[in-house]
Short mmCIF file of C-alpha atoms in Angstrom, two decimals:
data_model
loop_
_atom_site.label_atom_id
_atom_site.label_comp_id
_atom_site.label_asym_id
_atom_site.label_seq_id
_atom_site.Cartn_x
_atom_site.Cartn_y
_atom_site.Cartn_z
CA UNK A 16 0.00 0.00 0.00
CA UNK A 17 2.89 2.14 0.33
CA UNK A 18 3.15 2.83 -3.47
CA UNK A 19 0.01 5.38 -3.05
CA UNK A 20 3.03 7.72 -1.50
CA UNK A 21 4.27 8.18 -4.88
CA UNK A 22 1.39 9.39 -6.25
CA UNK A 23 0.70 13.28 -6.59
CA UNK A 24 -2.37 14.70 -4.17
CA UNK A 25 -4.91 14.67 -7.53
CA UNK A 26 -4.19 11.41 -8.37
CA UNK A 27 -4.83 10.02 -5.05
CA UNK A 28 -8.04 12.06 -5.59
CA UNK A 29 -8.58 10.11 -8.62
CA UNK A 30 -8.12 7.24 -7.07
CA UNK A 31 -10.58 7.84 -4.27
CA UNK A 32 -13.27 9.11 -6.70
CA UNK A 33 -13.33 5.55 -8.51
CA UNK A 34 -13.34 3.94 -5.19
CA UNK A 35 -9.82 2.00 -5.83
CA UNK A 36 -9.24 3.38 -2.22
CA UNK A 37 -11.39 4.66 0.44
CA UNK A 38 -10.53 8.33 1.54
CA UNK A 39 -10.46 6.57 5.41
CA UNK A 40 -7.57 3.96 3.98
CA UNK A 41 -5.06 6.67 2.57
CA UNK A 42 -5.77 8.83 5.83
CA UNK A 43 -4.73 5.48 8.21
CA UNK A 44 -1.68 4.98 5.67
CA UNK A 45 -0.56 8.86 6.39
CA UNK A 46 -1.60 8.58 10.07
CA UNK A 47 0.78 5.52 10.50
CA UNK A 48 3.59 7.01 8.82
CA UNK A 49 3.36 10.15 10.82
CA UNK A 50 3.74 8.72 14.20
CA UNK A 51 6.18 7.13 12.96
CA UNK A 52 8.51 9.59 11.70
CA UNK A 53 7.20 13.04 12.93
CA UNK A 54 8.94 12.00 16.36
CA UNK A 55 12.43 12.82 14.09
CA UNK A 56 11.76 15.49 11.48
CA UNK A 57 8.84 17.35 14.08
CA UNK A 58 6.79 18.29 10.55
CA UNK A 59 3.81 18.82 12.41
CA UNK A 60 3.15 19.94 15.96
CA UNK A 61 -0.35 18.75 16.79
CA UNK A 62 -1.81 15.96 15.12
CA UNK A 63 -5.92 15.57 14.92
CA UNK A 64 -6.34 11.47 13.99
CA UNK A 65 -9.72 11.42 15.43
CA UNK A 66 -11.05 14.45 13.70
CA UNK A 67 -9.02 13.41 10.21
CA UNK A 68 -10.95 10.12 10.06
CA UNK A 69 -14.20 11.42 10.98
CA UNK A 70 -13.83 13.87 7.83
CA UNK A 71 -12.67 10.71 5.58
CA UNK A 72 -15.71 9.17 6.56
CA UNK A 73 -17.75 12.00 5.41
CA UNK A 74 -15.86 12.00 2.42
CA UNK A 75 -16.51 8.30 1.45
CA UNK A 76 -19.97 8.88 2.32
CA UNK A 77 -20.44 11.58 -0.09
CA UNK A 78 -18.51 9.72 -3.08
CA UNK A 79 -20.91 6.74 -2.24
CA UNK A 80 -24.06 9.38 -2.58
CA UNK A 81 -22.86 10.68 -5.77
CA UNK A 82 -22.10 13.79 -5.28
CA UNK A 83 -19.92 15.94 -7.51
CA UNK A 84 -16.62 16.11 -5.65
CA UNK A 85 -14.38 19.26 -5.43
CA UNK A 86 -10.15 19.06 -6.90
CA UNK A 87 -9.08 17.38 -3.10
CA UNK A 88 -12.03 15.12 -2.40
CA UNK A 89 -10.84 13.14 0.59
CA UNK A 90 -6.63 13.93 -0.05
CA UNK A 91 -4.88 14.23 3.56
CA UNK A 92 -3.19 17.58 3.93
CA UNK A 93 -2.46 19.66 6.75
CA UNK A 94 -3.07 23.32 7.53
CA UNK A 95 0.48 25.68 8.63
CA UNK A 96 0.25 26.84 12.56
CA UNK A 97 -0.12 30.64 11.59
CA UNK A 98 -3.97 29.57 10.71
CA UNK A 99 -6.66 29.42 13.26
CA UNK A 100 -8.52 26.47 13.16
CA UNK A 101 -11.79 25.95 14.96
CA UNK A 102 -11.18 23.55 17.85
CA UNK A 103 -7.91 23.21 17.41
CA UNK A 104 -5.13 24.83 19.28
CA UNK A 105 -3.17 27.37 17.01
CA UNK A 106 0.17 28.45 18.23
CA UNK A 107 1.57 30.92 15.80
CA UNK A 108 4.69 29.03 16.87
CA UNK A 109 4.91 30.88 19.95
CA UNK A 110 4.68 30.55 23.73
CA UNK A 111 2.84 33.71 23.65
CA UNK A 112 0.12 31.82 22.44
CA UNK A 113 0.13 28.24 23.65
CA UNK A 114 -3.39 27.84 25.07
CA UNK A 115 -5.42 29.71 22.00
CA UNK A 116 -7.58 27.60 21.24
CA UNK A 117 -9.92 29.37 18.31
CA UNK A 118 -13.83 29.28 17.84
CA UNK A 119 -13.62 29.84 14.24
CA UNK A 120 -12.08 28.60 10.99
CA UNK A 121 -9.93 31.10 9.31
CA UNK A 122 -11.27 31.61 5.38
CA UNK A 123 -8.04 29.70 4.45
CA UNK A 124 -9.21 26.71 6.24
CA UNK A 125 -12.49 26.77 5.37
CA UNK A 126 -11.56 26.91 1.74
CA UNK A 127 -9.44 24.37 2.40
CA UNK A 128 -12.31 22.13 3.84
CA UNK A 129 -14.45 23.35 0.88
CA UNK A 130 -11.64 21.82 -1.57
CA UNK A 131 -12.00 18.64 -0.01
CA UNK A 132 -9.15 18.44 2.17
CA UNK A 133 -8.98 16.06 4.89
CA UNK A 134 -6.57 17.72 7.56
CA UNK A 135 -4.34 15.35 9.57
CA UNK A 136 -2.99 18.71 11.49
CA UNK A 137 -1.49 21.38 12.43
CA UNK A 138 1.84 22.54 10.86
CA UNK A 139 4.94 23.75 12.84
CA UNK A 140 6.48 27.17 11.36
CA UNK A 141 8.95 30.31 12.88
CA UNK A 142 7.62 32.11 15.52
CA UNK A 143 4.67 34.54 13.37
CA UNK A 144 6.54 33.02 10.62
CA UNK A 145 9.50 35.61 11.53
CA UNK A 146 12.83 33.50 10.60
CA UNK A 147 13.40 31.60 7.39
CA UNK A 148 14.08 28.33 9.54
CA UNK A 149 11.56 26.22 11.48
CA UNK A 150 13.02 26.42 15.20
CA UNK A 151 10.91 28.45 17.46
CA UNK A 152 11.55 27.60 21.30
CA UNK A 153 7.99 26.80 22.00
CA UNK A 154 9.18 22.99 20.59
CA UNK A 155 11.96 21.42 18.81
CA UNK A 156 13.19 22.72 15.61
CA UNK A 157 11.99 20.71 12.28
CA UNK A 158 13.92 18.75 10.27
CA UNK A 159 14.87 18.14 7.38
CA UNK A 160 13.73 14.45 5.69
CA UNK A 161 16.82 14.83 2.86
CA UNK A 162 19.48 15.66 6.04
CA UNK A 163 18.12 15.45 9.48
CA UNK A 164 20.91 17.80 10.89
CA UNK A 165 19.51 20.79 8.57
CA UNK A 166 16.64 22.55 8.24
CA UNK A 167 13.83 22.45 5.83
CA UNK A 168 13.38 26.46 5.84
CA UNK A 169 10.52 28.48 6.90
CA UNK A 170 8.59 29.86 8.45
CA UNK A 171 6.91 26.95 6.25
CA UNK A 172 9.27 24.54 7.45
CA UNK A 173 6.94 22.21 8.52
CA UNK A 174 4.51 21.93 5.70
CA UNK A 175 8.00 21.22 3.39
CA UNK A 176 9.31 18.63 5.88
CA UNK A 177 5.90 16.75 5.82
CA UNK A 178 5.52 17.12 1.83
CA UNK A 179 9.16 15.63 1.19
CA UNK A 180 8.83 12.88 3.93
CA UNK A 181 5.73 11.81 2.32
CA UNK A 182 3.68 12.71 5.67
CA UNK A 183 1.27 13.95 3.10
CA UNK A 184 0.91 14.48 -0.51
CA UNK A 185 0.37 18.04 -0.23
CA UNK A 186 0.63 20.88 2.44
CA UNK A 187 -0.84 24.41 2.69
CA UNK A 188 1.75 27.06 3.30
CA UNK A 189 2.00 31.28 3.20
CA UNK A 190 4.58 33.44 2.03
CA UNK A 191 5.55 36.47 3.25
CA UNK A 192 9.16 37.05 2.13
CA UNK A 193 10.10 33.53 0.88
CA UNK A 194 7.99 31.21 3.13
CA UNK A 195 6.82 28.70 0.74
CA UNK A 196 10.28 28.86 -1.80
CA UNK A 197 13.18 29.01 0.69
CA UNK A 198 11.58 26.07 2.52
CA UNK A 199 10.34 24.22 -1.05
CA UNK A 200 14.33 24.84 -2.75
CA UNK A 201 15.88 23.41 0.99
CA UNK A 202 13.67 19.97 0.70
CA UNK A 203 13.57 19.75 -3.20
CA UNK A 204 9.71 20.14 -3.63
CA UNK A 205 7.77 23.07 -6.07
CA UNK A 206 6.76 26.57 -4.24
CA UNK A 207 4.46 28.79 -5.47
CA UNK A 208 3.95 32.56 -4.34
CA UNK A 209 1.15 33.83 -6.42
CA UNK A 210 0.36 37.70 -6.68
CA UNK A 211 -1.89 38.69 -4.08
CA UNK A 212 -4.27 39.97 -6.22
CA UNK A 213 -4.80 36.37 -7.53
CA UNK A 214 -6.16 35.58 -3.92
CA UNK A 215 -6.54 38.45 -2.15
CA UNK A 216 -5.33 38.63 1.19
CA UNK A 217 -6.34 35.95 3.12
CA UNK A 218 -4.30 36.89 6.12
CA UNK A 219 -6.63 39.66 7.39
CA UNK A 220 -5.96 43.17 8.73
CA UNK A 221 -2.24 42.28 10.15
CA UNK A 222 -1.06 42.02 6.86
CA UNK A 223 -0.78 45.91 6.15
CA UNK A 224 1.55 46.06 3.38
CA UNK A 225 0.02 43.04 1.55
CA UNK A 226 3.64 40.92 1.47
CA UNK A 227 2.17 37.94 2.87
CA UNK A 228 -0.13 35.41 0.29
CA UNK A 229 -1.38 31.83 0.63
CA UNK A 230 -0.33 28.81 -1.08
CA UNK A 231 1.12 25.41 -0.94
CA UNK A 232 3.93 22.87 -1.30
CA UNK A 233 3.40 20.05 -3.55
CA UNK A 234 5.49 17.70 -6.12
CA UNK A 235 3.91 18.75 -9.16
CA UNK A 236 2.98 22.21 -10.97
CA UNK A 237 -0.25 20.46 -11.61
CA UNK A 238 -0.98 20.17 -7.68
CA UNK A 239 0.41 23.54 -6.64
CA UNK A 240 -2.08 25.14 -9.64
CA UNK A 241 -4.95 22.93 -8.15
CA UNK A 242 -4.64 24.36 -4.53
CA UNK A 243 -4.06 28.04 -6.31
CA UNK A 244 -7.88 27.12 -7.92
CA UNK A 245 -9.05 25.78 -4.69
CA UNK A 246 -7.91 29.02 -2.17
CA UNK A 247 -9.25 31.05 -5.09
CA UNK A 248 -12.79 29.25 -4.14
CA UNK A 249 -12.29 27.36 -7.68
CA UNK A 250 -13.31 24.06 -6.06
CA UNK A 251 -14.19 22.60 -9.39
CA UNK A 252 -11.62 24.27 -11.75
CA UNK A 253 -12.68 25.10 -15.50
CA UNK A 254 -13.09 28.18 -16.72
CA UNK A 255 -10.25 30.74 -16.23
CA UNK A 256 -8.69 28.41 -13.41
CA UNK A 257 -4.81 27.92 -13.27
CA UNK A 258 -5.69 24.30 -14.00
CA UNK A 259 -6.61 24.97 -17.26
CA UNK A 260 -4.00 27.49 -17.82
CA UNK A 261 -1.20 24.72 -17.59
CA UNK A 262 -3.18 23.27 -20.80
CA UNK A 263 -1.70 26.12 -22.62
CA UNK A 264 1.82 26.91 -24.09
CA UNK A 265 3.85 29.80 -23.40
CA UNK A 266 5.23 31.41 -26.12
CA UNK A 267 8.80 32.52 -27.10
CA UNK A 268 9.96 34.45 -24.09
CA UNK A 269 13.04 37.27 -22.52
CA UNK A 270 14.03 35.96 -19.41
CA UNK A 271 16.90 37.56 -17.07
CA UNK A 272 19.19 35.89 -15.38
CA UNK A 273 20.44 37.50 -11.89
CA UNK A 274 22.90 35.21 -10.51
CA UNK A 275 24.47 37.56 -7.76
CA UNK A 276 23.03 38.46 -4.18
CA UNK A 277 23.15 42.03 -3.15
CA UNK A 278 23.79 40.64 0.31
CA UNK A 279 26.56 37.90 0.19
CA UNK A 280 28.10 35.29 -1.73
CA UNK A 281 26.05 32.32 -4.22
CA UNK A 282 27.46 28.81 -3.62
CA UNK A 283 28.77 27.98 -7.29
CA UNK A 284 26.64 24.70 -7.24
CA UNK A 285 23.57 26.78 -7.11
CA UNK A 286 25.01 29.23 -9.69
CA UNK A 287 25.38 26.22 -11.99
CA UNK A 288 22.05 24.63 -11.49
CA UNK A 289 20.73 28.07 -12.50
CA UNK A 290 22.74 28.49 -15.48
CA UNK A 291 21.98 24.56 -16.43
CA UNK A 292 17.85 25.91 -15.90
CA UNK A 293 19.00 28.97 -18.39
CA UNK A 294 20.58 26.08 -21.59
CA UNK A 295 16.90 24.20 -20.80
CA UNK A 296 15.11 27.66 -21.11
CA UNK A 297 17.18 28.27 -24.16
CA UNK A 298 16.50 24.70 -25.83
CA UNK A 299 12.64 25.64 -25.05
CA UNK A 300 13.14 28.22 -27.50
CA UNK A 301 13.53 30.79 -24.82
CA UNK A 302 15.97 33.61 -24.74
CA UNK A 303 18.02 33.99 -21.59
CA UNK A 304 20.02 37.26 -20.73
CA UNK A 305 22.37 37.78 -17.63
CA UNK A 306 21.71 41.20 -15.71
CA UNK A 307 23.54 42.02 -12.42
CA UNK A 308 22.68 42.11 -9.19
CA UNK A 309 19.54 44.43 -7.64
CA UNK A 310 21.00 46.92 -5.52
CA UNK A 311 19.95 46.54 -1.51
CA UNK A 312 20.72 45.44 1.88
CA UNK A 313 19.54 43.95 5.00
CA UNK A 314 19.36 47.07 7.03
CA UNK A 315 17.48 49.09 4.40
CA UNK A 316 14.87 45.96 4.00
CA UNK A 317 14.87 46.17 7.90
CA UNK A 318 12.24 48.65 8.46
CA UNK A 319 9.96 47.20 6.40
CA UNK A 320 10.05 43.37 8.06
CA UNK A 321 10.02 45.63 11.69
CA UNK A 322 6.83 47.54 10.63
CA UNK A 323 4.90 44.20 9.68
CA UNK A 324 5.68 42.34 13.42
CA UNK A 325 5.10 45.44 15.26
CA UNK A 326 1.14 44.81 14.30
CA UNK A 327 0.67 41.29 14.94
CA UNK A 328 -1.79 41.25 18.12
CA UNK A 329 0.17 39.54 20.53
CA UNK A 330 -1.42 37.86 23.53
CA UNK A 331 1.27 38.53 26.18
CA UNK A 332 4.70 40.28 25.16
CA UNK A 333 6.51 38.43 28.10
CA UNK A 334 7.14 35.12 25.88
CA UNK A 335 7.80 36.19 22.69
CA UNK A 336 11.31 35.50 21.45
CA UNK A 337 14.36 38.48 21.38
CA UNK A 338 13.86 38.39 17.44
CA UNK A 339 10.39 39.29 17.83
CA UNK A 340 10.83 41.86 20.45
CA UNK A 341 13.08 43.90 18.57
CA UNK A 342 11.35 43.33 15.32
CA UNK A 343 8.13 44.81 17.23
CA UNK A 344 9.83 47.65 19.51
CA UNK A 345 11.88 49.04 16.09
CA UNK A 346 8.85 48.28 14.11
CA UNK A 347 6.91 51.61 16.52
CA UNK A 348 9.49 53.93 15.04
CA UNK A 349 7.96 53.87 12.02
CA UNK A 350 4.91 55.07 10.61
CA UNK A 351 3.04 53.28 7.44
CA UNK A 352 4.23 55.95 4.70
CA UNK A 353 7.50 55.65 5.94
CA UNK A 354 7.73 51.92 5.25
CA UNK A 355 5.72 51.96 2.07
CA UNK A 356 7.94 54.60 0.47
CA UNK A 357 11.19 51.92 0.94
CA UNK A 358 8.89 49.09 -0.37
CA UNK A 359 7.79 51.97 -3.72
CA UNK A 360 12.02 51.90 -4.14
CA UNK A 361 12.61 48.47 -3.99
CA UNK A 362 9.61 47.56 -6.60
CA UNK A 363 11.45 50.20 -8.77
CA UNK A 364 14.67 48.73 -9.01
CA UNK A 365 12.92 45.45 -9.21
CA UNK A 366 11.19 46.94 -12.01
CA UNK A 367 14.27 48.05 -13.50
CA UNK A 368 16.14 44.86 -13.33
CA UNK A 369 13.02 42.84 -15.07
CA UNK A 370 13.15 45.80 -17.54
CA UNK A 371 11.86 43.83 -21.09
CA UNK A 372 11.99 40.76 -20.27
CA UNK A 373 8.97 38.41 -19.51
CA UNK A 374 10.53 36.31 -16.51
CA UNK A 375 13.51 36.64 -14.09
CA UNK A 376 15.59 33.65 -13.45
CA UNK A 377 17.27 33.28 -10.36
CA UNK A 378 18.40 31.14 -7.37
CA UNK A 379 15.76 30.97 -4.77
CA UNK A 380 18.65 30.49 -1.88
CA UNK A 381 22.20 31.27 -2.01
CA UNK A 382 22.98 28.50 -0.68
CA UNK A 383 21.60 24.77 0.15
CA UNK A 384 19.99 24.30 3.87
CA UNK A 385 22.16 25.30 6.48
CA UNK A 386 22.43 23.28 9.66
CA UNK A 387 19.79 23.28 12.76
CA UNK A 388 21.06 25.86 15.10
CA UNK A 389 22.73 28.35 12.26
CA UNK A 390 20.52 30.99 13.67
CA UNK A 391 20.24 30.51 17.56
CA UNK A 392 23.21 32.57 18.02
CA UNK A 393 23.99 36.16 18.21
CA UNK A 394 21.71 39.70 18.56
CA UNK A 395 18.48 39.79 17.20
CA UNK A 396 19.98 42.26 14.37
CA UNK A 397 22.37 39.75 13.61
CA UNK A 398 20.30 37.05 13.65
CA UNK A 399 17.89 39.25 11.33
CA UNK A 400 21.08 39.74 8.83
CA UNK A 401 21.32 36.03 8.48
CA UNK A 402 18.54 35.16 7.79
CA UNK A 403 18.31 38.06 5.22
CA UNK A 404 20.32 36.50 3.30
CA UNK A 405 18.38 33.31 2.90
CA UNK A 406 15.70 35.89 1.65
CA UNK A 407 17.34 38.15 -0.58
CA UNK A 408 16.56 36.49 -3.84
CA UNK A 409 12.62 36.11 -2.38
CA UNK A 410 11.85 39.13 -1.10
CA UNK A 411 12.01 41.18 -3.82
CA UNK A 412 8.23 39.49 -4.98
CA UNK A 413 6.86 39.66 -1.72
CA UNK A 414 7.11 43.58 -1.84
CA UNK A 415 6.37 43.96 -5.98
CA UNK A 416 3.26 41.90 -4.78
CA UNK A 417 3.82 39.21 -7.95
CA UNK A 418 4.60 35.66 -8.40
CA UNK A 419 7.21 33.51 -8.35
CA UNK A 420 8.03 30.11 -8.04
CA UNK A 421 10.88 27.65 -6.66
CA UNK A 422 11.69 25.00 -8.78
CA UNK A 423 13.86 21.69 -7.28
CA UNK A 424 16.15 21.89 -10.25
CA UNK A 425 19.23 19.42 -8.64
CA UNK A 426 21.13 18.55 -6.14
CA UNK A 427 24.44 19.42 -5.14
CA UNK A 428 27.63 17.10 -4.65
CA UNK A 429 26.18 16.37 -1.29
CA UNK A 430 22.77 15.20 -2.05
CA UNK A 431 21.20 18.37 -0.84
CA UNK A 432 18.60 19.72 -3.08
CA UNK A 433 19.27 22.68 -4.98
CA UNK A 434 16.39 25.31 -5.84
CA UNK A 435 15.71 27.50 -9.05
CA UNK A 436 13.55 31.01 -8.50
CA UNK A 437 11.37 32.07 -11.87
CA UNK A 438 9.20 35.17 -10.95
CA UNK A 439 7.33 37.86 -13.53
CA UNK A 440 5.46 41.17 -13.15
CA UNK A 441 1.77 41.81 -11.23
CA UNK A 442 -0.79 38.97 -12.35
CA UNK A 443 1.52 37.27 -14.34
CA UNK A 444 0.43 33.80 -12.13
CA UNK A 445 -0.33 31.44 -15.26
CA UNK A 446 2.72 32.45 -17.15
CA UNK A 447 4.79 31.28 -14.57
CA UNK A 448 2.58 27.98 -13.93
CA UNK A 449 2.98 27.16 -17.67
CA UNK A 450 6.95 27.75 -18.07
CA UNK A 451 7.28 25.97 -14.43
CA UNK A 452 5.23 23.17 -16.06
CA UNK A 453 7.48 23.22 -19.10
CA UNK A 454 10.51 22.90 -16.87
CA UNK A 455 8.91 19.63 -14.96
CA UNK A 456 8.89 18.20 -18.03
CA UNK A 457 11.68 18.71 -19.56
CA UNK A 458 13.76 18.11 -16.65
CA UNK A 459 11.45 15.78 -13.90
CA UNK A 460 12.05 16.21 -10.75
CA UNK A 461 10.11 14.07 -8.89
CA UNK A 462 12.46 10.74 -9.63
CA UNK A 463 14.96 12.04 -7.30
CA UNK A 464 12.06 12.71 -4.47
CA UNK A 465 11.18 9.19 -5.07
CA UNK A 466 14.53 7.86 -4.72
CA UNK A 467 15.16 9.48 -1.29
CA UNK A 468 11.63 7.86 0.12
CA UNK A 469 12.60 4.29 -0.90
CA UNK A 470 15.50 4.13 0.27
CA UNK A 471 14.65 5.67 3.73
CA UNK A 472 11.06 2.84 3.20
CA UNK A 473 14.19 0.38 2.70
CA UNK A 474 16.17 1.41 5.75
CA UNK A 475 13.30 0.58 8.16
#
């Protein structure tokens, strides 16, 4: 039964819609496997088993009534701790919060639901989803399923670490200033940030400056477009949905290259694996042109990431974490004008670099996934300037408020996987979709997912 893990979240829907398994089965199969290795890689911090089967019950019933089923009809997934969830304790990943236990579903969830999910839990991220790593003190840090000693990334670290241990098929994430690629490039699995106008802004109020979208982490372009169509209330797909946009070709395109990081030094196995993405590009019948660097630092960016945690409502300031007390007292100096005129420069230069061309290619990290603990040491400011530079090829899309997507392009000499940024102007979602979809094909990337599960299956 353990072959179902290699199948992509709409194909298990497939397979429950023609009743070759029962949406209760695949839930037990995920179930097992989760208390089984969640214990190591800490992917999710609260599980719901009794809840999850009760909703693959429901589902089964409603296949067996004949009812028309939404994209995710009875699919496990799980739902990232910065969500409130009715019922169900919601953290934020921080102390601050550890007895909130909500008495409503967010809209995200209840899209979610409405998609057909069947929620095994709750997923761990960064405290507020601060810090591009998943190690908040309220619990252990997550792990990484391709190295255990390194992180998956965050502040979705635990959706990515469930998604490439095959805890489920498919995880919801959000994005704020890489959340969903730095984590997808550390654990070799396809991010997607899409504009916020494609969803709106599911986050609510807190999110002032409108950096922070919804999304997911998946294997396939096919599945990360499905959950786009679902958290855009497309339950069904069809018309207009980014489903049916991957049925369409992109045409001859300008891309730019930018292989250099305003803010430190690329690892030249990343480098290559972007310049190997450029020949595919190129044999695609794509032009590819290098441009340098966009111009920017860590302490200009500063104000902007200070502004956005000094307006998270925070239960009690005594137990937050020293990143996220200095984040929120140097967040106060600053009023919203202030912020949104460094944002205005940023998207200009970012504008600038684009210039012509249709799509920037990039890195989406500098570097591969550094090792648990890389950021437990130090001031909050330097701690903020290191992870900065896990974010500085990210960020930039998060403030032009457009998409972008990581693509697990290789691995390095090591066996850690290797991620490839594509991103394009304001609304530009299905564009990307279609050239990320050309890319999967061209170069799969799922084989080499597949080969890390078996032979951890084999280890056992």
């Amino acid at each position: 039964m353990e072959e179902i893990l290699f199948r992509s979240a709409l194909e298990q829907a497939r397979l429950i819609r023609t009743g070759d398994i029962s949406a209760v089965e695949l839930a037990r199969i995920y179930l097992r496997r989760i208390e089984q290795y969640n214990p190591s890689w800490f992917a999710f911090i609260r599980q719901t088993k009794r809840r999850a089967l009760l909703s693959a019950y429901r589902a089964d019933k409603r296949r067996r009534c004949g009812e028309r089923l939404p994209l995710f009809h009875g699919v496990p997934m799980g739902i990232k701790d910065l969500v409130p969830t009715r019922g169900i304790r919601t953290n934020f990943g921080s102390r601050s919060y550890r007895y909130f236990l909500p008495l409503f579903d967010a809209e995200t969830a209840k899209r979610l639901y409405a998609g057909g999910g069947v929620s095994l839990g709750k997923l761990t991220t960064s405290e507020f989803g601060a810090l591009p790593v998943t190690e908040p003190m309220f619990h252990p840090p997550s792990r990484n399923p391709w190295s255990p000693n390194r992180t998956p990334g965050g502040s979705s670290g635990g959706s990515a670490a469930a998604v490439s241990g095959a805890l489920l098929p498919i995880a919801h994430a959000s994005d704020g200033g890489g959340s969903i690629r730095i984590p997808a490039s550390f654990c070799h699995l396809y991010g997607f940030k899409p504009s916020l106008s494609l969803l709106g802004n599911l986050h609510g109020p807190a999110n002032h400056l409108g950096l922070s979208v919804m999304g997911s982490v998946t294997h396939t372009v096919e599945d990360s477009a499905a959950m786009l169509d679902v958290l855009s209330k497309r339950i069904f797909a069809g018309e207009g949905s980014c489903m049916q946009a991957l049925e369409r070709e992109p045409a001859s395109l300008r891309i730019h290259m930018c292989l250099q990081s305003p803010i430190g030094e690329v690892d030249s196995e990343v480098k290559a694996c972007v310049e190997n993405t450029a020949h595919i590009l190129e044999a695609l019948g794509h032009r590819v042109i290098e441009v340098p660097s966009i111009e920017g630092s860590a302490d200009e960016f500063s104000p902007i990431w200070q502004f956005t945690f000094s307006n998270i409502p925070i239960l009690s300031e005594r137990w937050v974490e020293p990143l996220t007390a200095w984040l929120r007292k140097e967040g106060k100096k600053f009023s919203k004008a202030d912020v949104e005129a460094i944002q205005q420069r940023f998207c200009a230069r970012l504008d600038h670099l684009v210039g012509d061309a249709d799509l920037l290619l990039s890195p989406t990290v500098a570097s591969p996934a550094p090792p648990i603990g890389s950021f437990s040491d130090g001031s909050p400011i330097e701690v903020f300037r290191r992870a900065a530079r896990l974010g500085a090829f990210t960020a930039m899309f998060n403030l032009w408020k457009a998409p972008a997507a990581s693509l697990p392009m290789g691995v390095n000499k090591q066996g850690l996987p290797l991620g490839v940024q594509i991103g394009a102007r304001v609304g530009q979602d299905h564009l990307v979709l279609q050239v990320s979809r050309q890319l999967e094909r061209a170069a799969p990337w799922v084989g080499r997912t597949h080969q890390m599960w078996r032979n951890k299956l084999g280890a056992r």
